[in-house]
PDB file of C-alpha atoms in Angstrom:
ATOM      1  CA  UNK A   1       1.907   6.527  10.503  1.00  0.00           C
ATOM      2  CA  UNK A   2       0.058   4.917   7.400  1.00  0.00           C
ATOM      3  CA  UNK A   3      -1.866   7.227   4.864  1.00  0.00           C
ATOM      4  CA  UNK A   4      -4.743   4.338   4.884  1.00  0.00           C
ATOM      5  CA  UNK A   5      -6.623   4.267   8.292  1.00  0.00           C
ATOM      6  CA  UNK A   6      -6.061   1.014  10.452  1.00  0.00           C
ATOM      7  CA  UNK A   7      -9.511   0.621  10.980  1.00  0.00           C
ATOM      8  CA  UNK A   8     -10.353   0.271   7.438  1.00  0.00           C
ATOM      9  CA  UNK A   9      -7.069  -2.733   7.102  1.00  0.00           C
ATOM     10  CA  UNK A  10      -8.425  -4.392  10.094  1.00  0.00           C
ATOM     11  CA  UNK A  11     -11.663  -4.822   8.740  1.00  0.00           C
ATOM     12  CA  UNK A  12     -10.303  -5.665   5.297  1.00  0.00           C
ATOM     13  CA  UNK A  13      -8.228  -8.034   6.313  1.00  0.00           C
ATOM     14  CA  UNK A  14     -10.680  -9.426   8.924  1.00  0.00           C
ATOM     15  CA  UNK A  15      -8.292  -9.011  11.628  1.00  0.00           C
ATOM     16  CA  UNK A  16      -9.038  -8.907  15.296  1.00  0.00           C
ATOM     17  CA  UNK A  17      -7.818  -6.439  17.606  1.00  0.00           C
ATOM     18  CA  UNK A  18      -5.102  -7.789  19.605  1.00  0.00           C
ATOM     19  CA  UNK A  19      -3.542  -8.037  16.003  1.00  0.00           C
ATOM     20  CA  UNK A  20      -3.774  -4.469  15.851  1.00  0.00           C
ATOM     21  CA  UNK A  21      -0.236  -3.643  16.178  1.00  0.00           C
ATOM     22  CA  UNK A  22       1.201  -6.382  12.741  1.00  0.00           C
ATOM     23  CA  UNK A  23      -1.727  -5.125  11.059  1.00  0.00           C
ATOM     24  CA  UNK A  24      -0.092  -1.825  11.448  1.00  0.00           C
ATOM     25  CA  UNK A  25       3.340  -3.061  10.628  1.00  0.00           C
ATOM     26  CA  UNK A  26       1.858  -5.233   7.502  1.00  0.00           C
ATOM     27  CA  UNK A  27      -0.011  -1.523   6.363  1.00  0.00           C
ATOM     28  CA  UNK A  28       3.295   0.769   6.707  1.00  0.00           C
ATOM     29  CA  UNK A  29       4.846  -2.222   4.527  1.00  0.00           C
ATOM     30  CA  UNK A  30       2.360  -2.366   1.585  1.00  0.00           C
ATOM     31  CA  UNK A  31       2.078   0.819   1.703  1.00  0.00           C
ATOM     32  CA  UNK A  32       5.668   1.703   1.178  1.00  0.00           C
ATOM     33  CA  UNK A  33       6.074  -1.695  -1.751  1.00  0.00           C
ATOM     34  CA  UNK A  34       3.610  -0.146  -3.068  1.00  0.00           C
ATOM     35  CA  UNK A  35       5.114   3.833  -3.199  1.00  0.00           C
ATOM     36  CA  UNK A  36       8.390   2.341  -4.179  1.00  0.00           C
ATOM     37  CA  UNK A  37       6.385   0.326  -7.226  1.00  0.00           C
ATOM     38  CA  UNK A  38       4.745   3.933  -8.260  1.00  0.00           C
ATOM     39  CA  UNK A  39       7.991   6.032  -7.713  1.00  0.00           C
ATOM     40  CA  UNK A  40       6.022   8.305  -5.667  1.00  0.00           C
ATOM     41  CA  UNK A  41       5.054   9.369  -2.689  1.00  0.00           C
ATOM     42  CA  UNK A  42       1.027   9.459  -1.806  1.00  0.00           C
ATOM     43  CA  UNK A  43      -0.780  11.188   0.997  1.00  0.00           C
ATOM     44  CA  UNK A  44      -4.156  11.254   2.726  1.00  0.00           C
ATOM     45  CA  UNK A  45      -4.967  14.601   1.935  1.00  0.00           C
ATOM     46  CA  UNK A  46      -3.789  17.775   0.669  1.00  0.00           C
ATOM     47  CA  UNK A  47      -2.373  19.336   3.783  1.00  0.00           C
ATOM     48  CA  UNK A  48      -0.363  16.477   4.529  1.00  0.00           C
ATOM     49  CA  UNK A  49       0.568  16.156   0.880  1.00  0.00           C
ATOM     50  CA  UNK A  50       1.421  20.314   1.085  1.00  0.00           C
ATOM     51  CA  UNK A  51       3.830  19.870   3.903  1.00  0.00           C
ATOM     52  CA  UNK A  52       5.817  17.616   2.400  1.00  0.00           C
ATOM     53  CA  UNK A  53       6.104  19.228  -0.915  1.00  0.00           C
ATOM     54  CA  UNK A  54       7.260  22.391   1.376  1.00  0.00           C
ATOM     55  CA  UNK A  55       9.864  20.323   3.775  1.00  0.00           C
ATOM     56  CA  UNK A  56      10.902  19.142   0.955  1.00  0.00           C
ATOM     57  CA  UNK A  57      10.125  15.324   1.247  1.00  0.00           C
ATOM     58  CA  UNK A  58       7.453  14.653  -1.421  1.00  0.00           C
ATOM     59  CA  UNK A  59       9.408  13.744  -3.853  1.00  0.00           C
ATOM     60  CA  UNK A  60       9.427  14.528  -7.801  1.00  0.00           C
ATOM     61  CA  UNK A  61       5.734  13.635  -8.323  1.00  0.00           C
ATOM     62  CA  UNK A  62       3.473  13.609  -5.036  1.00  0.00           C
ATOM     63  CA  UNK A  63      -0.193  12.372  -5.625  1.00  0.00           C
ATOM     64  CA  UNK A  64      -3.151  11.810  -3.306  1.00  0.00           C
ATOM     65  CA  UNK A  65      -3.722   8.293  -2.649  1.00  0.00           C
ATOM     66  CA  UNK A  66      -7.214   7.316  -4.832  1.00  0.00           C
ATOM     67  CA  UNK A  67      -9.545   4.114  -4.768  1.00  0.00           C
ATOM     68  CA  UNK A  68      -7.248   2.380  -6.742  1.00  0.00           C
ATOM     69  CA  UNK A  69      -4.066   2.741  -4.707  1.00  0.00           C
ATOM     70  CA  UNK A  70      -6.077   2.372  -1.341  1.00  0.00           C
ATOM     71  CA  UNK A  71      -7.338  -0.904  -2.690  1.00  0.00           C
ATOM     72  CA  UNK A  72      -3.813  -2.003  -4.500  1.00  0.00           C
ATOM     73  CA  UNK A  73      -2.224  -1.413  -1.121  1.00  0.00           C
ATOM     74  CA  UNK A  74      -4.962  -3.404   0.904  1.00  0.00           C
ATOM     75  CA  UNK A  75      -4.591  -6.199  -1.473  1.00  0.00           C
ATOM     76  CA  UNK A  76      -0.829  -6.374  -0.821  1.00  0.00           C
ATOM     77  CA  UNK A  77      -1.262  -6.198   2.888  1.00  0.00           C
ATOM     78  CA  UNK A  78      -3.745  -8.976   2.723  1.00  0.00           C
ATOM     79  CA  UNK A  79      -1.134 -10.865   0.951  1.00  0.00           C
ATOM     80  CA  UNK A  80       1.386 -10.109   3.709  1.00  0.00           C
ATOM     81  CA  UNK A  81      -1.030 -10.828   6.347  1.00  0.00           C
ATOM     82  CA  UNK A  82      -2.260 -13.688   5.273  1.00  0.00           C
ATOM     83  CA  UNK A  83       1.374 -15.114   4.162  1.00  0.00           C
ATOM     84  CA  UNK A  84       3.771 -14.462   7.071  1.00  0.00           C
ATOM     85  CA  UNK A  85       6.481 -16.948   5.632  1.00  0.00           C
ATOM     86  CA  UNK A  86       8.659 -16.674   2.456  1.00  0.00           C
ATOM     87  CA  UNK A  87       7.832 -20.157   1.298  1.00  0.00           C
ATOM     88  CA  UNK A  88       4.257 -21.637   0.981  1.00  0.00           C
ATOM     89  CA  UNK A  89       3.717 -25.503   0.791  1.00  0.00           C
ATOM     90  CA  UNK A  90       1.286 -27.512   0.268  1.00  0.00           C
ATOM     91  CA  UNK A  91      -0.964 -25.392  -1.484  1.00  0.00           C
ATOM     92  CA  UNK A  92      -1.347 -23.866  -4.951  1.00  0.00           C
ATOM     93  CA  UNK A  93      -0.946 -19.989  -5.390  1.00  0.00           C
ATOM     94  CA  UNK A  94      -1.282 -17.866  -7.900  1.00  0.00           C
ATOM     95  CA  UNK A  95      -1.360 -13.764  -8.389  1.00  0.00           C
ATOM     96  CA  UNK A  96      -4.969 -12.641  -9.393  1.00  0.00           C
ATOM     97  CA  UNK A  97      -4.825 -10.932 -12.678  1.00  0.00           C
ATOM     98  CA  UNK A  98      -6.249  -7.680 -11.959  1.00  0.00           C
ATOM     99  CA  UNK A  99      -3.970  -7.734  -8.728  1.00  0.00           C
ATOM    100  CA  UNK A 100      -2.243  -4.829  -7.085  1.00  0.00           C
ATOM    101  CA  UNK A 101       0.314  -3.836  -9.899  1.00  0.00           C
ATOM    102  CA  UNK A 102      -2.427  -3.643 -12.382  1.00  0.00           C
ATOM    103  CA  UNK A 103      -4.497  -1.133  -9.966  1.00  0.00           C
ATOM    104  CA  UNK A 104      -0.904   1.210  -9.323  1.00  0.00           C
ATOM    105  CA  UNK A 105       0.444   1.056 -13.068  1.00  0.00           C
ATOM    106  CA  UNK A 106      -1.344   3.744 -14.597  1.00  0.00           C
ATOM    107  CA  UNK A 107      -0.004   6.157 -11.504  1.00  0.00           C
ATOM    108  CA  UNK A 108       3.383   5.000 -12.364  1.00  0.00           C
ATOM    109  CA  UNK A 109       6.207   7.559 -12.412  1.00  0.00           C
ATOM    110  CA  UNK A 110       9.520   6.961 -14.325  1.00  0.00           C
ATOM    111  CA  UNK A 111       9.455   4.216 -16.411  1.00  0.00           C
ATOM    112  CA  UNK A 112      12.309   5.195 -18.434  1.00  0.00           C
ATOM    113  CA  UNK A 113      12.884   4.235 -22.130  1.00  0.00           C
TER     114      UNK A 113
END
C-alpha cells in the first residue's frame, strides 16, 4: 500500500491504465528510496501515522508526508518509470538540479557528524 494515491502517479506520470499495476510497483519503490534517503518513515495522515508509532513500527522520527516529499517521490517514480533499464544509450542524461534529494534534504534525519 503506497502513502501517495495511485491515481495521482498515474496521472503524473501520464500512465495508462493497464499499467496500473508497475505504476504501483514503481510508487511502493520511490516511495521507500525515498524513506530510506530521509531515515524516516512518512504517512498519509495522522491515524495511520498514530498506529504505527503505537505498534511500534514508525520508527525514531515519523513525519507526515508534505508537498515536498509527495513531489520528491513522484519525481523519482517518473525516473523509474520512464527508465526501466540500468543503462541508458544513446541519449544524454542528466539529474535536474532542484531534483528529488534537494526537495527531501531538509526532512532529513541522522546525518551524523
Amino acid at each position: 500500500m503506497t502513502v501517495i494515491d495511485i491515481d495521482v502517479a498515474m496521472q503524473h506520470l501520464r500512465a495508462e491504465c493497464e499499467d496500473k499495476s508497475y505504476v504501483t510497483l514503481v510508487l511502493e519503490a520511490a516511495e521507500d528510496n525515498a524513506m530510506q534517503f530521509l531515515n524516516r518513515f512518512f504517512y498519509a495522515d495522522t491515524d495511520s501515522m498514530a498506529a504505527a508509532v503505537l505498534d511500534g513500527s514508525a520508527g525514531g522520527a515519523p513525519m507526515l508526508i508534505n508537498p515536498s516529499v509527495r513531489a520528491a517521490c513522484l519525481l523519482i517514480a517518473g525516473m523509474l518509470y520512464n527508465s526501466r533499464e540500468d543503462a541508458v544509450t544513446g541519449t544524454t542524461v542528466s539529474e535536474l538540479p532542484q531534483g528529488s534529494r534537494s526537495l527531501l534534504m531538509p526532512y532529513r534525519v541522522g546525518l551524523g557528524v
